[in-house]
Short mmCIF file of C-alpha atoms and ligand atoms in Angstrom, two decimals:
data_model
loop_
_atom_site.label_atom_id
_atom_site.label_comp_id
_atom_site.label_asym_id
_atom_site.label_seq_id
_atom_site.Cartn_x
_atom_site.Cartn_y
_atom_site.Cartn_z
CA UNK F 1 191.96 177.05 154.54
CA UNK F 2 193.25 173.76 153.16
CA UNK F 3 195.18 174.69 150.03
CA UNK F 4 196.59 171.18 149.59
CA UNK F 5 193.34 169.62 148.46
CA UNK F 6 193.00 171.48 145.13
CA UNK F 7 195.08 170.70 142.04
CA UNK F 8 197.48 173.32 140.66
CA UNK F 9 197.21 175.60 137.68
CA UNK F 10 199.35 174.81 134.63
CA UNK F 11 202.09 177.34 133.75
CA UNK F 12 201.68 177.39 129.95
CA UNK F 13 204.72 179.63 129.50
CA UNK F 14 205.12 178.83 125.81
CA UNK F 15 201.49 179.61 125.10
CA UNK F 16 201.67 182.92 126.93
CA UNK F 17 204.73 183.78 124.89
CA UNK F 18 203.23 182.71 121.59
CA UNK F 19 199.85 184.37 122.07
CA UNK F 20 200.68 187.54 124.02
CA UNK F 21 204.44 188.00 123.58
CA UNK F 22 204.67 187.83 127.33
CA UNK F 23 205.24 185.38 130.20
CA UNK F 24 204.35 185.63 133.88
CA UNK F 25 207.26 185.90 136.33
CA UNK F 26 207.51 183.27 139.08
CA UNK F 27 205.91 185.72 141.46
CA UNK F 28 203.01 186.38 139.09
CA UNK F 29 202.55 182.64 138.55
CA UNK F 30 202.38 182.19 142.34
CA UNK F 31 199.76 184.93 142.52
CA UNK F 32 197.72 183.22 139.75
CA UNK F 33 197.91 179.99 141.72
CA UNK F 34 196.79 181.71 144.90
CA UNK F 35 193.93 183.41 143.04
CA UNK F 36 192.81 180.04 141.70
CA UNK F 37 192.90 178.40 145.13
CA UNK F 38 190.97 181.28 146.69
CA UNK F 39 188.27 181.14 144.03
CA UNK F 40 187.89 177.37 144.40
CA UNK F 41 187.64 177.81 148.17
CA UNK F 42 185.18 180.71 147.79
CA UNK F 43 183.06 178.64 145.42
CA UNK F 44 182.30 176.26 148.29
CA UNK F 45 180.40 179.05 150.06
CA UNK F 46 179.21 181.24 147.20
CA UNK F 47 178.22 180.30 143.71
CA UNK F 48 180.95 182.33 141.99
CA UNK F 49 181.90 180.51 138.79
CA UNK F 50 181.27 177.24 137.00
CA UNK F 51 184.83 177.29 135.65
CA UNK F 52 186.83 175.33 138.22
CA UNK F 53 189.03 172.77 136.44
CA UNK F 54 192.65 174.03 136.33
CA UNK F 55 193.07 174.15 132.54
CA UNK F 56 189.63 175.61 132.01
CA UNK F 57 190.27 178.23 134.69
CA UNK F 58 193.61 179.07 133.08
CA UNK F 59 192.06 179.48 129.63
CA UNK F 60 188.67 181.06 130.36
CA UNK F 61 189.58 183.24 133.31
CA UNK F 62 193.31 184.03 133.19
CA UNK F 63 194.21 183.88 129.51
CA UNK F 64 190.90 185.33 128.30
CA UNK F 65 191.07 188.25 130.79
CA UNK F 66 194.55 189.25 129.59
CA UNK F 67 193.95 188.54 125.90
CA UNK F 68 191.18 191.16 125.92
CA UNK F 69 193.65 193.92 126.80
CA UNK F 70 196.15 192.74 124.18
CA UNK F 71 194.57 193.53 120.83
CA UNK F 72 196.83 192.31 118.04
CA UNK F 73 198.72 190.37 120.74
CA UNK F 74 200.30 193.41 122.43
CA UNK F 75 199.18 194.86 125.72
CA UNK F 76 197.53 198.26 125.39
CA UNK F 77 200.21 200.95 125.99
CA UNK F 78 198.35 202.75 128.77
CA UNK F 79 198.51 199.58 130.91
CA UNK F 80 202.28 199.92 131.16
CA UNK F 81 201.89 203.61 131.95
CA UNK F 82 199.47 203.08 134.85
CA UNK F 83 195.97 203.40 133.40
CA UNK F 84 192.81 203.89 135.45
CA UNK F 85 190.55 200.95 134.71
CA UNK F 86 187.01 199.95 135.60
CA UNK F 87 185.74 196.37 135.29
CA UNK F 88 181.94 196.51 135.00
CA UNK F 89 180.02 193.48 136.34
CA UNK F 90 183.24 191.88 137.54
CA UNK F 91 181.52 188.87 139.19
CA UNK F 92 184.29 186.81 140.78
CA UNK F 93 186.86 189.37 139.53
CA UNK F 94 187.22 188.81 135.79
CA UNK F 95 188.79 190.32 133.82
CA UNK F 96 189.82 192.95 136.43
CA UNK F 97 191.72 190.91 139.02
CA UNK F 98 194.25 189.22 136.68
CA UNK F 99 194.86 192.63 135.06
CA UNK F 100 195.52 194.29 138.42
CA UNK F 101 197.95 191.45 139.29
CA UNK F 102 199.98 191.90 136.12
CA UNK F 103 199.89 195.71 135.97
CA UNK F 104 200.59 196.96 139.50
CA UNK F 105 200.85 200.59 138.31
CA UNK F 106 197.24 200.56 137.12
CA UNK F 107 194.38 201.55 139.41
CA UNK F 108 191.58 199.03 138.95
CA UNK F 109 187.99 199.57 140.11
CA UNK F 110 185.91 196.40 140.32
CA UNK F 111 182.18 197.11 140.08
CA UNK F 112 179.32 194.70 140.63
CA UNK F 113 175.71 195.10 141.69
CA UNK F 114 175.83 192.01 143.95
CA UNK F 115 177.09 192.68 147.48
CA UNK F 116 177.94 189.03 148.09
CA UNK F 117 180.35 189.02 145.13
CA UNK F 118 181.96 192.29 146.15
CA UNK F 119 182.42 191.01 149.72
CA UNK F 120 184.15 187.95 148.32
CA UNK F 121 186.41 190.12 146.13
CA UNK F 122 187.37 192.21 149.17
CA UNK F 123 188.72 189.07 150.87
CA UNK F 124 190.43 188.09 147.62
CA UNK F 125 192.20 191.47 147.37
CA UNK F 126 193.34 191.23 151.00
CA UNK F 127 194.65 187.70 150.59
CA UNK F 128 196.52 188.62 147.42
CA UNK F 129 197.78 191.91 148.97
CA UNK F 130 196.48 193.71 145.91
CA UNK F 131 196.61 197.39 146.80
CA UNK F 132 195.97 198.74 143.28
CA UNK F 133 192.39 197.43 143.11
CA UNK F 134 189.26 198.57 144.92
CA UNK F 135 185.60 197.60 144.80
CA UNK F 136 182.26 199.35 144.38
CA UNK F 137 178.81 197.83 144.87
CA UNK F 138 176.27 199.43 142.56
CA UNK F 139 174.44 199.50 139.29
CA UNK F 140 176.51 200.76 136.41
CA UNK F 141 173.56 202.83 135.13
CA UNK F 142 173.81 204.89 138.36
CA UNK F 143 177.60 204.88 138.69
CA UNK F 144 177.86 206.16 135.11
CA UNK F 145 175.91 209.29 136.11
CA UNK F 146 178.14 210.13 139.09
CA UNK F 147 180.71 212.90 138.51
CA UNK F 148 183.34 210.93 140.38
CA UNK F 149 183.18 208.14 137.78
CA UNK F 150 181.80 209.66 134.59
CA UNK F 151 184.40 210.40 131.88
CA UNK F 152 187.05 209.24 134.38
CA UNK F 153 188.65 206.01 133.19
CA UNK F 154 191.28 205.27 130.55
CA UNK F 155 189.86 201.81 130.07
CA UNK F 156 186.46 200.23 130.80
CA UNK F 157 186.23 196.44 130.56
CA UNK F 158 183.05 194.42 130.43
CA UNK F 159 182.63 190.67 130.03
CA UNK F 160 179.38 188.68 130.01
CA UNK F 161 177.08 191.44 131.26
CA UNK F 162 174.64 191.89 128.35
CA UNK F 163 174.17 192.59 124.67
CA UNK F 164 176.85 194.60 122.89
CA UNK F 165 174.75 197.76 122.70
CA UNK F 166 173.84 197.55 126.41
CA UNK F 167 177.54 197.02 127.21
CA UNK F 168 178.41 200.06 125.07
CA UNK F 169 175.88 202.14 127.03
CA UNK F 170 177.24 200.85 130.34
CA UNK F 171 180.89 201.40 129.49
CA UNK F 172 181.38 204.45 127.22
CA UNK F 173 180.00 207.07 129.67
CA UNK F 174 182.71 206.04 132.15
CA UNK F 175 185.59 206.45 129.67
CA UNK F 176 187.68 209.63 129.21
CA UNK F 177 187.96 211.17 125.77
CA UNK F 178 190.67 209.21 123.97
CA UNK F 179 190.18 206.14 126.20
CA UNK F 180 188.86 202.70 125.28
CA UNK F 181 185.97 200.45 126.21
CA UNK F 182 186.62 196.75 125.66
CA UNK F 183 183.64 194.42 125.33
CA UNK F 184 184.52 190.74 125.67
CA UNK F 185 182.26 188.49 123.60
CA UNK F 186 181.94 184.87 122.53
CA UNK F 187 180.25 184.91 119.15
CA UNK F 188 179.83 187.95 116.94
CA UNK F 189 177.93 188.25 113.69
CA UNK F 190 177.96 190.79 110.86
CA UNK F 191 174.31 191.63 111.64
CA UNK F 192 175.30 192.79 115.12
CA UNK F 193 177.72 195.36 113.64
CA UNK F 194 175.02 197.76 112.53
CA UNK F 195 173.26 198.02 115.90
CA UNK F 196 176.61 198.38 117.66
CA UNK F 197 177.73 201.17 115.27
CA UNK F 198 174.44 202.96 115.84
CA UNK F 199 174.66 202.70 119.66
CA UNK F 200 178.32 203.70 119.83
CA UNK F 201 177.77 206.81 117.68
CA UNK F 202 175.06 208.07 120.06
CA UNK F 203 177.37 207.52 123.04
CA UNK F 204 180.31 209.61 121.76
CA UNK F 205 182.40 206.68 120.59
CA UNK F 206 183.53 204.88 117.47
CA UNK F 207 184.14 201.22 116.80
CA UNK F 208 187.92 201.03 116.46
CA UNK F 209 188.46 197.31 116.10
CA UNK F 210 186.56 194.05 116.27
CA UNK F 211 189.02 191.27 116.80
CA UNK F 212 188.30 187.57 116.40
CA UNK F 213 190.63 185.02 117.93
CA UNK F 214 190.65 181.42 119.11
CA UNK F 215 191.47 180.30 122.62
CA UNK F 216 194.72 178.32 122.84
CA UNK F 217 193.55 175.12 124.56
CA UNK F 218 190.03 174.44 123.27
CA UNK F 219 190.17 176.49 120.05
CA UNK F 220 186.96 178.30 120.95
CA UNK F 221 186.06 181.43 119.01
CA UNK F 222 186.15 184.73 120.89
CA UNK F 223 185.68 188.36 119.93
CA UNK F 224 186.69 191.60 121.55
CA UNK F 225 185.09 194.89 120.54
CA UNK F 226 187.33 197.94 121.05
CA UNK F 227 185.36 201.20 121.26
CA UNK F 228 187.30 204.48 121.23
CA UNK F 229 185.79 207.45 123.07
CA UNK F 230 185.99 210.35 120.63
CA UNK F 231 183.52 212.86 122.10
CA UNK F 232 181.43 213.43 125.22
CA UNK F 233 178.57 211.10 126.08
CA UNK F 234 175.27 213.03 126.17
CA UNK F 235 173.90 213.46 129.72
CA UNK F 236 170.93 211.16 129.17
CA UNK F 237 173.27 208.13 128.92
CA UNK F 238 173.42 205.73 130.59
CA UNK F 239 169.65 205.63 130.93
CA UNK F 240 167.89 204.56 134.15
CA UNK F 241 168.50 201.14 135.72
CA UNK F 242 167.18 198.38 133.48
CA UNK F 243 166.47 200.57 130.43
CA UNK F 244 169.67 199.81 128.43
CA UNK F 245 168.80 196.12 128.66
CA UNK F 246 165.05 196.45 128.00
CA UNK F 247 165.29 199.05 125.23
CA UNK F 248 168.68 198.62 123.58
CA UNK F 249 169.89 201.61 121.53
N1 LIG G 1 182.57 189.60 134.31
C1 LIG G 1 182.52 188.35 135.05
C2 LIG G 1 183.01 187.20 134.17
O1 LIG G 1 183.07 187.37 132.96
O2 LIG G 1 183.34 186.13 134.73
C3 LIG G 1 181.11 188.07 135.61
C4 LIG G 1 180.03 187.93 134.58
S1 LIG G 1 178.45 187.58 135.32
C5 LIG G 1 177.68 186.62 134.09
C6 LIG G 1 177.63 189.18 135.21
C7 LIG G 1 177.89 190.06 136.42
O3 LIG G 1 177.44 191.39 136.13
C8 LIG G 1 177.15 189.59 137.66
O4 LIG G 1 178.07 189.44 138.72
C9 LIG G 1 176.13 190.70 137.92
O5 LIG G 1 175.91 190.90 139.31
C10 LIG G 1 176.78 191.91 137.26
N2 LIG G 1 175.84 192.93 136.75
C11 LIG G 1 174.78 192.70 135.92
N3 LIG G 1 174.15 193.86 135.64
C12 LIG G 1 174.83 194.84 136.28
C13 LIG G 1 174.65 196.25 136.39
N4 LIG G 1 173.64 196.87 135.76
N5 LIG G 1 175.52 196.96 137.13
C14 LIG G 1 176.55 196.33 137.78
N6 LIG G 1 176.76 194.99 137.72
C15 LIG G 1 175.92 194.26 136.99
#
């Protein structure tokens, strides 16, 4: 692989500090750089992401992935304590891979229904020597009904996989009582609140926080929806493959 031909990621230490009260170590910065180079290289063979310019990659993939697990600008406590995490519809590994790089005590499961993407992530994990992350190929509607995964995770993360109520149905069944599902969104409107509240209630959760923020380089609006698991999810959820999307709760 020719790593010389691609430009480098910016460090942005002041912005990390200002927005997340945190900065990457030199080693973490090197890992970010390696991740970037591997994704750019992988993109030549597979159509993984449209976000390839260094600053855009930094903002939309690295910063955005970590900002989602830092509501009110502080990382969620269970991340420091070694949480079990699932990233649903991880694609090229976002938000799960940056989180597993920064929190080596966490166990991160990266789930996607596309074998080609999961194969790519396997090479990524090997190249980055990331031993705290593993992959699964499958549909979340089926994984969410398996005993091994259901009610098993402290944190379920989901970015760009569907409507908020479909994402709630995909994520909450996988979360332990007391754990959190985090839905990463671009826009969010008041009208969407009601259907989300309704879906979350049926799934054994409650809407704990909806946070709006702007990204630090392009000032784009983002939202993260934090859903707390307060009860058990009834056995009929998630519904069969395709149903959460076609007939949202
Ligand atoms: N989360 C990544 C990100 O934000 O960059 C990728 C988002 S991509 C638009 C959506 C991904 O979700 C795709 O890789 C797709 O294969 C996966 N996906 C969609 N529906 C799924 C399902 N029901 N179960 C598992 N993965 C799914």
